[in-house]
Each structure stands twice: as structure tokens, then as C-alpha cells.
Short mmCIF file of C-alpha atoms and ligand atoms in Angstrom, two decimals:
data_model
loop_
_atom_site.label_atom_id
_atom_site.label_comp_id
_atom_site.label_asym_id
_atom_site.label_seq_id
_atom_site.Cartn_x
_atom_site.Cartn_y
_atom_site.Cartn_z
CA UNK A 131 -137.32 43.63 21.91
CA UNK A 132 -139.75 40.90 20.89
CA UNK A 133 -138.15 40.92 17.41
CA UNK A 134 -134.65 40.52 18.85
CA UNK A 135 -135.79 37.69 21.10
CA UNK A 136 -137.42 35.99 18.12
CA UNK A 137 -134.20 36.35 16.13
CA UNK A 138 -132.22 34.95 19.06
CA UNK A 139 -134.45 31.91 19.23
CA UNK A 140 -134.16 31.31 15.46
CA UNK A 141 -130.37 31.49 15.79
CA UNK A 142 -130.50 29.13 18.77
CA UNK A 143 -132.66 26.64 16.88
CA UNK A 144 -130.29 26.78 13.91
CA UNK A 145 -127.30 26.13 16.14
CA UNK A 146 -128.82 23.28 18.18
CA UNK A 147 -127.58 19.80 17.38
CA UNK A 148 -128.75 16.59 19.01
CA UNK A 149 -126.04 14.53 20.70
CA UNK A 150 -125.01 12.00 18.00
CA UNK A 151 -125.60 8.32 18.80
CA UNK A 152 -127.53 5.21 17.85
CA UNK A 153 -129.84 5.39 20.88
CA UNK A 154 -130.36 1.65 20.98
CA UNK A 155 -131.04 1.27 17.25
CA UNK A 156 -127.75 0.53 15.47
CA UNK A 157 -128.88 -0.97 12.13
CA UNK A 158 -125.59 -2.81 11.65
CA UNK A 159 -126.41 -5.08 14.62
CA UNK A 160 -127.65 -8.45 13.38
CA UNK A 161 -130.14 -8.89 16.25
CA UNK A 162 -132.07 -5.94 14.90
CA UNK A 163 -133.40 -8.07 12.07
CA UNK A 164 -134.99 -10.59 14.34
CA UNK A 165 -136.38 -8.21 16.92
CA UNK A 166 -136.14 -4.55 15.92
CA UNK A 167 -139.16 -3.08 17.68
CA UNK A 168 -137.80 -2.48 21.16
CA UNK A 169 -134.69 -0.81 19.74
CA UNK A 170 -136.73 1.52 17.51
CA UNK A 171 -139.13 2.30 20.37
CA UNK A 172 -136.12 3.43 22.42
CA UNK A 173 -134.92 5.58 19.54
CA UNK A 174 -138.36 7.20 19.08
CA UNK A 175 -138.65 7.89 22.81
CA UNK A 176 -135.07 9.01 23.50
CA UNK A 177 -134.16 11.00 20.40
CA UNK A 178 -136.99 11.17 17.84
CA UNK A 179 -134.94 13.54 15.65
CA UNK A 180 -131.71 11.59 15.69
CA UNK A 181 -128.24 12.37 14.43
CA UNK A 182 -126.28 9.14 13.91
CA UNK A 183 -122.56 8.79 14.67
CA UNK A 184 -122.13 8.71 10.87
CA UNK A 185 -123.70 12.16 10.45
CA UNK A 186 -126.99 11.08 8.94
CA UNK A 187 -130.38 12.01 10.39
CA UNK A 188 -133.24 9.69 11.36
CA UNK A 189 -136.87 10.55 12.06
CA UNK A 190 -138.98 8.04 13.94
CA UNK A 191 -142.23 9.80 14.89
CA UNK A 192 -145.20 9.24 12.58
CA UNK A 193 -145.84 12.98 12.07
CA UNK A 194 -142.19 13.69 11.18
CA UNK A 195 -142.00 10.73 8.79
CA UNK A 196 -145.16 11.88 7.00
CA UNK A 197 -143.87 15.46 6.88
CA UNK A 198 -140.54 14.36 5.39
CA UNK A 199 -142.05 12.08 2.74
CA UNK A 200 -145.03 14.16 1.75
CA UNK A 201 -144.27 17.82 2.35
CA UNK A 202 -140.57 18.56 2.72
CA UNK A 203 -138.49 20.14 0.00
CA UNK A 204 -136.20 17.29 -0.96
CA UNK A 205 -135.75 14.21 -3.08
CA UNK A 206 -133.71 11.08 -3.62
CA UNK A 207 -130.65 12.88 -5.07
CA UNK A 208 -128.50 15.60 -3.54
CA UNK A 209 -128.27 19.20 -4.69
CA UNK A 210 -125.81 18.13 -7.41
CA UNK A 211 -128.20 15.49 -8.72
CA UNK A 212 -126.05 12.64 -7.33
CA UNK A 213 -127.45 9.61 -5.47
CA UNK A 214 -125.68 9.45 -2.06
CA UNK A 215 -123.03 6.72 -2.01
CA UNK A 216 -122.78 6.58 -5.82
CA UNK A 217 -120.55 8.26 -8.37
CA UNK A 218 -121.84 11.04 -10.62
CA UNK A 219 -121.53 8.66 -13.63
CA UNK A 220 -123.47 5.85 -11.96
CA UNK A 221 -126.13 8.33 -10.83
CA UNK A 222 -126.49 9.71 -14.35
CA UNK A 223 -126.98 6.21 -15.76
CA UNK A 224 -129.50 5.21 -13.09
CA UNK A 225 -133.03 5.62 -14.46
CA UNK A 226 -135.26 3.51 -12.20
CA UNK A 227 -137.99 5.81 -10.91
CA UNK A 228 -137.13 5.35 -7.23
CA UNK A 229 -133.73 6.85 -7.99
CA UNK A 230 -135.05 9.88 -9.90
CA UNK A 231 -136.43 13.25 -8.87
CA UNK A 232 -139.01 15.29 -10.81
CA UNK A 233 -139.45 15.99 -13.63
CA UNK A 234 -137.80 12.71 -14.81
CA UNK A 235 -139.44 10.73 -12.00
CA UNK A 236 -142.95 11.92 -12.80
CA UNK A 237 -142.61 11.27 -16.52
CA UNK A 238 -141.43 7.69 -15.99
CA UNK A 239 -143.85 6.90 -13.15
CA UNK A 240 -146.81 8.13 -15.25
CA UNK A 241 -145.82 5.89 -18.14
CA UNK A 242 -145.23 2.83 -15.92
CA UNK A 243 -148.50 3.48 -14.09
CA UNK A 244 -150.35 3.00 -17.37
CA UNK A 245 -149.35 -0.66 -17.30
CA UNK A 246 -150.68 -1.27 -13.77
CA UNK A 247 -154.31 -1.17 -14.90
CA UNK A 248 -157.01 -2.69 -12.65
CA UNK A 249 -157.66 -5.23 -15.42
CA UNK A 250 -154.01 -6.32 -15.69
CA UNK A 251 -153.80 -6.64 -11.90
CA UNK A 252 -157.10 -8.52 -11.68
CA UNK A 253 -155.82 -11.10 -14.17
CA UNK A 254 -153.04 -12.09 -11.75
CA UNK A 255 -155.24 -13.52 -8.97
CA UNK A 256 -157.05 -16.26 -10.97
CA UNK A 257 -153.77 -17.34 -12.54
CA UNK A 258 -151.79 -17.46 -9.29
CA UNK A 259 -154.38 -18.99 -6.94
CA UNK A 260 -154.53 -22.47 -8.55
CA UNK A 261 -150.76 -22.58 -8.76
CA UNK A 262 -150.49 -21.81 -5.04
CA UNK A 263 -153.09 -24.47 -4.21
CA UNK A 264 -151.18 -27.06 -6.26
CA UNK A 265 -147.91 -26.07 -4.58
CA UNK A 266 -149.49 -26.33 -1.11
CA UNK A 267 -151.02 -29.75 -1.96
CA UNK A 268 -147.55 -30.94 -2.85
CA UNK A 269 -145.43 -29.44 -0.06
CA UNK A 270 -147.69 -29.77 2.97
CA UNK A 271 -148.40 -33.49 2.71
CA UNK A 272 -146.07 -34.30 5.60
CA UNK A 273 -147.45 -31.67 7.99
CA UNK A 274 -144.53 -29.29 7.66
CA UNK A 275 -143.18 -26.73 5.24
CA UNK A 276 -140.65 -23.97 4.75
CA UNK A 277 -142.81 -20.84 4.84
CA UNK A 278 -140.26 -18.96 2.72
CA UNK A 279 -139.57 -21.35 -0.14
CA UNK A 280 -143.00 -22.96 -0.28
CA UNK A 281 -145.24 -19.93 0.19
CA UNK A 282 -143.67 -16.50 0.65
CA UNK A 283 -141.48 -16.89 -2.42
CA UNK A 284 -143.84 -19.08 -4.43
CA UNK A 285 -146.67 -16.52 -4.54
CA UNK A 286 -144.81 -13.38 -5.72
CA UNK A 287 -142.64 -15.49 -8.05
CA UNK A 288 -145.80 -16.81 -9.72
CA UNK A 289 -147.27 -13.29 -9.87
CA UNK A 290 -144.03 -12.13 -11.47
CA UNK A 291 -144.46 -14.73 -14.24
CA UNK A 292 -148.01 -13.51 -14.93
CA UNK A 293 -146.80 -9.88 -15.02
CA UNK A 294 -144.13 -10.77 -17.55
CA UNK A 295 -146.29 -13.22 -19.46
CA UNK A 296 -143.77 -16.08 -19.10
CA UNK A 297 -144.44 -19.71 -18.11
CA UNK A 298 -144.52 -20.59 -14.38
CA UNK A 299 -141.61 -22.93 -15.05
CA UNK A 300 -139.35 -19.87 -15.33
CA UNK A 301 -140.15 -18.72 -11.79
CA UNK A 302 -137.28 -20.42 -9.97
CA UNK A 303 -134.67 -19.08 -12.36
CA UNK A 304 -136.22 -15.61 -12.30
CA UNK A 305 -136.53 -15.52 -8.52
CA UNK A 306 -132.87 -16.52 -8.12
CA UNK A 307 -131.71 -13.82 -10.54
CA UNK A 308 -133.88 -11.13 -8.96
CA UNK A 309 -132.69 -12.02 -5.44
CA UNK A 310 -129.08 -11.68 -6.54
CA UNK A 311 -129.77 -8.48 -8.48
CA UNK A 312 -131.32 -6.91 -5.36
CA UNK A 313 -127.84 -6.63 -3.77
CA UNK A 314 -127.10 -3.86 -6.30
CA UNK A 315 -129.07 -1.53 -4.00
CA UNK A 316 -126.24 -1.65 -1.43
CA UNK A 317 -123.42 -3.63 -2.96
CA UNK A 318 -120.85 -1.85 -0.75
CA UNK A 319 -122.29 -3.88 2.16
CA UNK A 320 -121.92 -7.19 0.25
CA UNK A 321 -118.67 -6.84 -1.75
CA UNK A 322 -118.22 -10.63 -1.91
CA UNK A 323 -121.44 -10.85 -3.97
CA UNK A 324 -120.52 -8.12 -6.47
CA UNK A 325 -119.62 -10.48 -9.34
CA UNK A 326 -122.62 -12.73 -8.92
CA UNK A 327 -124.88 -9.69 -8.63
CA UNK A 328 -123.59 -8.11 -11.85
CA UNK A 329 -123.82 -11.45 -13.67
CA UNK A 330 -127.45 -11.81 -12.54
CA UNK A 331 -128.30 -8.30 -13.73
CA UNK A 332 -126.74 -9.02 -17.13
CA UNK A 333 -128.66 -12.30 -17.42
CA UNK A 334 -131.90 -10.58 -16.40
CA UNK A 335 -131.29 -7.79 -18.92
CA UNK A 336 -130.80 -10.31 -21.75
CA UNK A 337 -133.95 -12.20 -20.66
CA UNK A 338 -136.05 -9.02 -20.40
CA UNK A 339 -134.67 -7.60 -23.65
CA UNK A 340 -135.91 -10.63 -25.57
CA UNK A 341 -139.37 -10.33 -23.95
CA UNK A 342 -139.52 -6.61 -24.77
CA UNK A 343 -138.60 -7.24 -28.42
CA UNK A 344 -141.30 -9.94 -28.67
CA UNK A 345 -143.89 -7.49 -27.33
CA UNK A 346 -142.80 -4.78 -29.72
CA UNK A 347 -143.54 -7.19 -32.57
CA UNK A 348 -146.74 -8.60 -31.05
CA UNK A 349 -148.41 -6.54 -28.29
CA UNK A 350 -149.70 -8.50 -25.27
CA UNK A 351 -151.97 -7.51 -22.40
CA UNK A 352 -149.70 -8.67 -19.55
CA UNK A 353 -148.13 -5.87 -17.50
CA UNK A 354 -144.85 -6.01 -19.43
CA UNK A 355 -146.75 -5.80 -22.75
CA UNK A 356 -148.67 -2.76 -21.51
CA UNK A 357 -145.42 -1.20 -20.30
CA UNK A 358 -143.72 -1.66 -23.67
CA UNK A 359 -146.62 0.06 -25.39
CA UNK A 360 -147.37 2.67 -22.73
CA UNK A 361 -147.59 6.06 -24.33
CA UNK A 362 -148.53 9.57 -23.27
CA UNK A 363 -148.76 12.44 -25.74
CA UNK A 364 -146.48 10.61 -28.14
CA UNK A 365 -143.91 9.95 -25.37
CA UNK A 366 -142.71 6.38 -24.71
CA UNK A 367 -140.06 4.67 -22.62
CA UNK A 368 -136.79 4.07 -24.46
CA UNK A 369 -135.40 0.51 -24.51
CA UNK A 370 -132.90 1.37 -21.73
CA UNK A 371 -135.65 2.97 -19.63
CA UNK A 372 -137.89 -0.05 -20.22
CA UNK A 373 -135.16 -2.43 -19.13
CA UNK A 374 -134.38 -0.42 -16.01
CA UNK A 375 -138.06 -0.11 -15.02
CA UNK A 376 -138.88 -3.76 -15.60
CA UNK A 377 -135.82 -5.03 -13.72
CA UNK A 378 -136.38 -2.36 -11.04
CA UNK A 379 -139.99 -3.47 -10.59
CA UNK A 380 -138.89 -7.06 -10.04
CA UNK A 381 -136.26 -5.96 -7.54
CA UNK A 382 -138.70 -3.64 -5.73
CA UNK A 383 -141.40 -6.29 -5.62
CA UNK A 384 -139.93 -9.71 -4.91
CA UNK A 385 -137.96 -9.62 -1.67
CA UNK A 386 -140.32 -7.07 -0.13
CA UNK A 387 -143.32 -9.32 -0.72
CA UNK A 388 -141.46 -12.42 0.49
CA UNK A 389 -140.83 -10.43 3.68
CA UNK A 390 -144.47 -9.39 4.02
CA UNK A 391 -145.78 -12.94 3.67
CA UNK A 392 -143.13 -14.64 5.83
CA UNK A 393 -143.07 -12.01 8.59
CA UNK A 394 -146.88 -12.04 8.50
CA UNK A 395 -147.06 -15.84 8.95
CA UNK A 396 -144.67 -15.50 11.88
CA UNK A 397 -147.02 -12.91 13.46
CA UNK A 398 -149.90 -15.36 13.07
CA UNK A 399 -147.84 -18.17 14.59
CA UNK A 400 -147.16 -15.94 17.61
CA UNK A 401 -150.79 -14.77 17.85
CA UNK A 402 -152.94 -17.89 17.35
CA UNK A 403 -156.15 -16.11 18.42
CA UNK A 404 -155.74 -13.76 15.46
CA UNK A 405 -155.20 -16.76 13.16
CA UNK A 406 -158.47 -18.26 14.45
CA UNK A 407 -160.16 -14.94 13.79
CA UNK A 408 -158.91 -14.88 10.19
CA UNK A 409 -159.93 -18.51 9.67
CA UNK A 410 -163.45 -17.75 10.88
CA UNK A 411 -163.67 -14.41 9.01
CA UNK A 412 -161.80 -14.66 5.69
CA UNK A 413 -163.28 -11.28 4.71
CA UNK A 414 -160.82 -9.76 7.22
CA UNK A 415 -157.90 -10.73 4.96
CA UNK A 416 -157.36 -7.23 3.46
CA UNK A 417 -157.26 -5.63 6.93
CA UNK A 418 -155.04 -8.46 8.20
CA UNK A 419 -152.53 -7.81 5.42
CA UNK A 420 -152.34 -4.14 6.39
CA UNK A 421 -151.88 -5.03 10.03
CA UNK A 422 -148.97 -7.33 9.09
CA UNK A 423 -147.49 -4.48 7.06
CA UNK A 424 -147.80 -2.12 10.03
CA UNK A 425 -146.70 -4.57 12.71
CA UNK A 426 -143.64 -6.14 11.11
CA UNK A 427 -142.65 -4.45 7.85
CA UNK A 428 -140.01 -5.81 5.49
CA UNK A 429 -138.55 -2.38 4.63
CA UNK A 430 -137.65 -0.61 7.87
CA UNK A 431 -136.54 2.71 6.36
CA UNK A 432 -136.60 4.91 3.30
CA UNK A 433 -134.41 7.89 2.53
CA UNK A 434 -134.61 11.49 1.33
CA UNK A 435 -132.07 14.27 0.83
CA UNK A 436 -133.23 17.73 1.94
CA UNK A 437 -132.73 20.55 -0.52
CA UNK A 438 -133.07 23.35 2.02
CA UNK A 439 -132.61 23.79 5.78
CA UNK A 440 -135.68 22.27 7.41
CA UNK A 441 -136.83 22.15 11.00
CA UNK A 442 -137.93 18.92 12.64
CA UNK A 443 -138.76 18.78 16.35
CA UNK A 444 -136.80 21.91 17.23
CA UNK A 445 -133.67 21.06 15.23
CA UNK A 446 -132.72 22.48 11.87
CA UNK A 447 -131.52 19.76 9.54
CA UNK A 448 -129.21 21.38 7.00
CA UNK A 449 -129.70 21.35 3.23
CA UNK A 450 -128.06 18.36 1.49
CA UNK A 451 -128.33 16.20 4.64
CA UNK A 452 -129.41 12.57 4.25
CA UNK A 453 -132.52 11.87 6.31
CA UNK A 454 -133.94 8.41 6.96
CA UNK A 455 -137.64 7.98 7.62
CA UNK A 456 -137.84 5.10 10.11
CA UNK A 457 -141.05 3.52 8.84
CA UNK A 458 -140.89 0.64 11.31
CA UNK A 459 -140.82 3.08 14.29
CA UNK A 460 -143.51 5.40 12.92
CA UNK A 461 -145.82 2.38 12.52
CA UNK A 462 -145.84 1.93 16.30
CA UNK A 463 -146.08 5.58 17.34
CA UNK A 464 -148.56 5.64 20.25
CA UNK A 465 -149.60 9.18 19.24
CA UNK A 466 -151.29 7.60 16.23
CA UNK A 467 -151.93 3.91 16.92
CA UNK A 468 -153.73 2.73 20.04
CA UNK A 469 -151.93 -0.15 21.81
CA UNK A 470 -149.34 -0.12 19.00
CA UNK A 471 -147.56 -3.29 20.15
CA UNK A 472 -150.78 -5.26 19.96
CA UNK A 473 -151.32 -7.30 16.75
CA UNK A 474 -154.98 -6.80 15.81
CA UNK A 475 -156.07 -7.91 12.34
CA UNK A 476 -159.29 -5.87 12.48
CA UNK A 477 -157.51 -2.59 13.29
CA UNK A 478 -158.93 0.36 11.36
CA UNK A 479 -156.72 3.33 12.10
CA UNK A 480 -154.36 5.68 10.31
CA UNK A 481 -152.47 4.36 7.36
CA UNK A 482 -149.18 2.65 8.22
CA UNK A 483 -145.96 3.95 6.65
CA UNK A 484 -144.67 0.66 5.19
CA UNK A 485 -145.16 1.70 1.56
CA UNK A 486 -143.40 5.06 2.06
CA UNK A 487 -145.16 8.23 0.99
CA UNK A 488 -145.37 11.25 -1.28
CA UNK A 489 -144.42 10.98 -4.92
CA UNK A 490 -142.44 7.74 -4.39
CA UNK A 491 -145.30 5.93 -2.59
CA UNK A 492 -144.97 2.26 -3.54
CA UNK A 493 -146.37 1.71 -7.01
CA UNK A 494 -146.85 -2.00 -6.36
CA UNK A 495 -148.84 -1.72 -3.13
CA UNK A 496 -152.00 -3.25 -4.67
CA UNK A 497 -150.05 -6.14 -6.09
CA UNK A 498 -148.21 -6.77 -2.81
CA UNK A 499 -151.48 -6.71 -0.87
CA UNK A 500 -153.08 -9.10 -3.34
CA UNK A 501 -150.15 -11.56 -3.12
CA UNK A 502 -150.34 -11.58 0.68
CA UNK A 503 -154.12 -12.02 0.67
CA UNK A 504 -153.77 -15.02 -1.64
CA UNK A 505 -151.12 -16.53 0.64
CA UNK A 506 -152.88 -15.93 3.97
CA UNK A 507 -156.30 -17.07 2.79
CA UNK A 508 -154.97 -20.25 1.19
CA UNK A 509 -153.17 -21.13 4.44
CA UNK A 510 -156.05 -20.17 6.76
CA UNK A 511 -158.47 -22.34 4.75
CA UNK A 512 -156.25 -25.38 5.21
CA UNK A 513 -154.60 -25.08 8.58
CA UNK A 514 -155.96 -24.57 12.09
CA UNK A 515 -152.43 -23.82 13.29
CA UNK A 516 -149.14 -22.86 11.66
CA UNK A 517 -146.36 -23.08 14.22
CA UNK A 518 -143.15 -21.46 13.10
CA UNK A 519 -140.00 -23.00 14.56
CA UNK A 520 -138.57 -19.72 15.85
CA UNK A 521 -135.16 -21.20 16.68
CA UNK A 522 -134.73 -22.40 13.08
CA UNK A 523 -135.47 -19.06 11.35
CA UNK A 524 -132.61 -17.89 9.18
CA UNK A 525 -132.46 -14.31 7.93
CA UNK A 526 -131.50 -13.80 4.30
CA UNK A 527 -128.36 -11.68 3.90
CA UNK A 528 -130.68 -9.05 2.44
CA UNK A 529 -130.95 -5.30 2.88
CA UNK A 530 -134.50 -5.78 3.96
CA UNK A 531 -136.02 -7.79 6.82
CA UNK A 532 -136.55 -10.90 4.77
CA UNK A 533 -136.20 -14.40 6.20
CA UNK A 534 -134.30 -16.91 4.07
CA UNK A 535 -135.73 -19.94 5.86
CA UNK A 536 -138.71 -20.38 8.18
CA UNK A 537 -139.64 -24.01 8.95
CA UNK A 538 -143.15 -24.53 10.34
CA UNK A 539 -145.31 -27.37 11.61
CA UNK A 540 -148.87 -27.45 10.27
CA UNK A 541 -152.07 -28.63 12.00
CA UNK A 542 -154.71 -29.25 9.34
CA UNK A 543 -158.32 -28.25 9.91
CA UNK A 544 -160.42 -31.26 10.72
C1 HEM B 1992 -144.75 -5.83 0.78
C2 HEM B 1992 -144.24 -5.48 -0.35
C3 HEM B 1992 -143.70 -4.10 -0.61
C4 HEM B 1992 -143.26 -3.16 0.26
C5 HEM B 1992 -143.19 -3.22 1.80
C6 HEM B 1992 -142.84 -2.04 -0.55
C7 HEM B 1992 -142.35 -0.85 -0.02
C8 HEM B 1992 -141.92 0.22 -0.78
C9 HEM B 1992 -141.31 1.40 -0.24
C10 HEM B 1992 -141.02 1.67 1.24
C11 HEM B 1992 -141.02 2.22 -1.27
C12 HEM B 1992 -140.32 3.57 -1.18
C13 HEM B 1992 -141.35 4.63 -0.96
C14 HEM B 1992 -140.78 5.96 -0.54
O1 HEM B 1992 -139.54 6.13 -0.47
O2 HEM B 1992 -141.59 6.87 -0.25
C15 HEM B 1992 -141.46 1.55 -2.48
C16 HEM B 1992 -141.35 2.08 -3.74
C17 HEM B 1992 -141.66 1.37 -4.86
N1 HEM B 1992 -142.22 0.11 -4.94
FE1 HEM B 1992 -142.73 -1.06 -3.41
N2 HEM B 1992 -143.03 -2.33 -1.86
C18 HEM B 1992 -143.56 -3.59 -1.95
C19 HEM B 1992 -143.90 -4.27 -3.09
C20 HEM B 1992 -143.79 -3.77 -4.36
C21 HEM B 1992 -144.19 -4.47 -5.56
C22 HEM B 1992 -144.86 -5.85 -5.61
C23 HEM B 1992 -143.87 -3.65 -6.61
C24 HEM B 1992 -144.05 -3.86 -8.09
C25 HEM B 1992 -144.04 -4.95 -8.73
C26 HEM B 1992 -143.29 -2.44 -6.06
C27 HEM B 1992 -142.85 -1.37 -6.80
C28 HEM B 1992 -142.36 -0.20 -6.28
C29 HEM B 1992 -141.90 0.90 -7.09
C30 HEM B 1992 -141.90 0.97 -8.60
C31 HEM B 1992 -141.47 1.90 -6.21
C32 HEM B 1992 -140.90 3.25 -6.58
C33 HEM B 1992 -142.01 4.25 -6.76
C34 HEM B 1992 -141.50 5.63 -7.12
O3 HEM B 1992 -140.30 5.91 -6.99
O4 HEM B 1992 -142.32 6.45 -7.58
N3 HEM B 1992 -143.25 -2.55 -4.70
N4 HEM B 1992 -142.01 0.33 -2.14
#
């Protein structure tokens, strides 16, 4: 009897489907960029294992997000090895690690990882800091600035130049090309930018190709130089793989870091007591960066395709389904974070989900944290208050939560 009942309940679980809907969190709504947290709280509370009207699944509880990213049987391609939304040909040609499953992913990630040595990363800070100071001297003279152009973009763009071993003067051109190239990730949503995006990728490829050839002739110890010469058991990246990784790294690292720094400065503008705390305790900067990442992340979701039927919260999600991990909702799950809607730069709790998880965990997390620390500490040393003009914020037409413009008034320390 017990066996039959158990079989019945397995069959019931397999047959159960949540009622499809957006449950307050429709990502196509523009307002969700500016203020997404209430919508994602509703989703987490009303239907934590969510089936969207488009037939995709979304998980918003911390435990489910961690389970999906770290332990489920799945990857970034479907059971036919195709990236959802792309053709088989485009998928076959796509070699950036975030778009590959093992064993290809692991081989490429291991080789790229060899270039992100502690020494190569440590060389970025002393090169970037003086440049940021000089930029701030110049732009803040009149007591106001655009947080995006003058800080959030300036820092990672300078770090990018150090990584590639190119002069700082190239940063504006590079940043423009990388921003345009980023639309490739979801060009179907921005068809009017398709030509500009492809032209930017071609220009970037020509630029990077020349740098790679130079480093083949004369090895350098910048990150690109280490990448060109990275080797494991006689295995190296081919020229096409090198190009795709180096352009992919720029795309993965620029807009995301702009978002971290700009959204973080907005949090500080809204929570002046926490800004005072950082000013008085600069050693809190690393924790403050992580709190900004938790509280207002620039990448709200990441995606996996399940390779076998898998149960989440009493529902069986079928093999080959696309499942989104809602990082932004998991970061405020009250089961894991106390007073999750409270911005507290000294919080020491579970790790937030903003860098994803499992084998695709962000490879640039140290670099992103370092960039944000440089930005926040330079600003906190100079200014007693940074007041963002909320009404004048413009969101970039980006896939991520990245502001395009964020004017602010500055009150210098006396
Ligand atoms: C605040 C800044 C950043 C955020 C929020 C961020 C976030 C993420 C997320 C969510 C993923 C996907 C993880 C997953 O699906 O499990 C990812 C992957 C990745 N990120 Fe970042 N990232 C940032 C900065 C950077 C930087 C600066 C770099 C490098 C220059 C970088 C390089 C990568 C790479 C290479 C991957 C793919 C790793 C793999 O597939 O194995 N990211 N990042």
C-alpha cells in the first residue's frame, strides 16, 4: 500500500505545474530597472518556483538558486549542444567559456585562469589609482559630476587598459567598442543596433588580433600577455579561442563593473549614515563592496538548461527546460539574510549570489571587487556627501542594470 501511495505521489509531483504568470516581476517592464526589488520580493513570496507565460522557469529562493547553479545536472546549452535562442551554426562557433559546457568549458577556463595570477591582478591597483585621482581632480572641481562617465566607467576602463597593456589614452575608444559589442548577448532585443554591434566586434577583433600577435613575438606580463602564453600540458588557446576569450572578458567585465560602482554610489547617496561609516572606517571597503553587490546587483539573473527532470519546491522541471536563477531575489531571501532590505556595509553573512555559482562562477570577481574598492575609497576620502540626482538618472539600453547617466552633487570634506 505504502509503495502504491509513494508511486501516486511521485506521479502527482511529476504532473503538477505552477500556474504560469509573471507574479509582479515582468522583466520587459522598464520600471523594473529602476526599482526591481519589490517586484522580485513578490515573485519569491507568491511563486518561488515560477513558470513564466513564455514557458521558461524562474527560481528566486536562495537555496534553489544555489542548488541550480552548483548541484543540478545541467549546463548552458541544451541536450543538442545548442545555446537557447541561437542557431546550431552560431552555437558551434561560439567559444567564450560562459557559453560552453564541460569538457570544453573546463579546458578553456583553466587556461584563462592562468593569466589571472595574483601578481597580474595586484599590478592593476597601483596603475589605476593615480589615474582615478587625476580624473577626480579634473572632473569634480565644480562640485558636481556624472557618476557613470567620470567614475563608474573610468575605473574599469583604466583597469582594462592595464590588463591589455595598452595606453590609457585608448580607454575611451575601447570602452565605446566594448559597450556596443555587449549587445551581441541579446541582439534580438536590440535589432536597431545590430549593424553597429557587429562593426564594433570586428573593430575589437582587429585591435585585439594585433595585440595578440605582438605578444606572440615579445611576451609581456600583462593579463593579455599571460593569456597568449598560457599553457597546460602542451595545450594552448588557438588564435580564435584567444580572440573570443579576450573580447568575452571585456564584455563580461565592463558594463557589469560600471553597474556595480554606479548602483553602489546610488546606495550610498540614499544611505548617508553608511557613507559616513565608510568614510570613518576605510578598512570596511571590501565588505561594503560585497554589500553593494548583494543589495543592488547589476546582473539580475543567470541561466541554465536542465539535462534531466529535476524537482524544485515540489515541481518537476522537465529536461531541456530553460531555468533562470534570479540572483537579485535570492540576495534578499529572508531565510538567509537578516533584515535583507537593510543596506549594512559591515554585514558578514552568507555569500550573495551576484557572481553566479558552480563552474561558471565569475572569473573576474576579484578584479570587479578591486575596481569598486578603488572607486569607493577615492570618493569617500574626498567627499562628505555624494547626492545623486535621482530624477536625472538615465538607464543605459543595456541587458544589465547599468545606468547610462547619474548626475550627482558633491560636498567636499572640510
Ligand atoms: C560587478 C562586476 C561583475 C559581475 C556582477 C559579474 C557577474 C557574473 C555572473 C553573474 C556570471 C555568470 C555566472 C554563472 O552563470 O554562474 C559571470 C561570469 C563570468 N564573469 Fe563576471 N561579473 C563581473 C565582472 C567581471 C569581470 C571584471 C570579469 C573579467 C574581466 C568577468 C569575467 C567573467 C567570466 C570570464 C565569466 C564566465 C565564467 C565561466 O563561464 O566559467 N566578470 N560574471
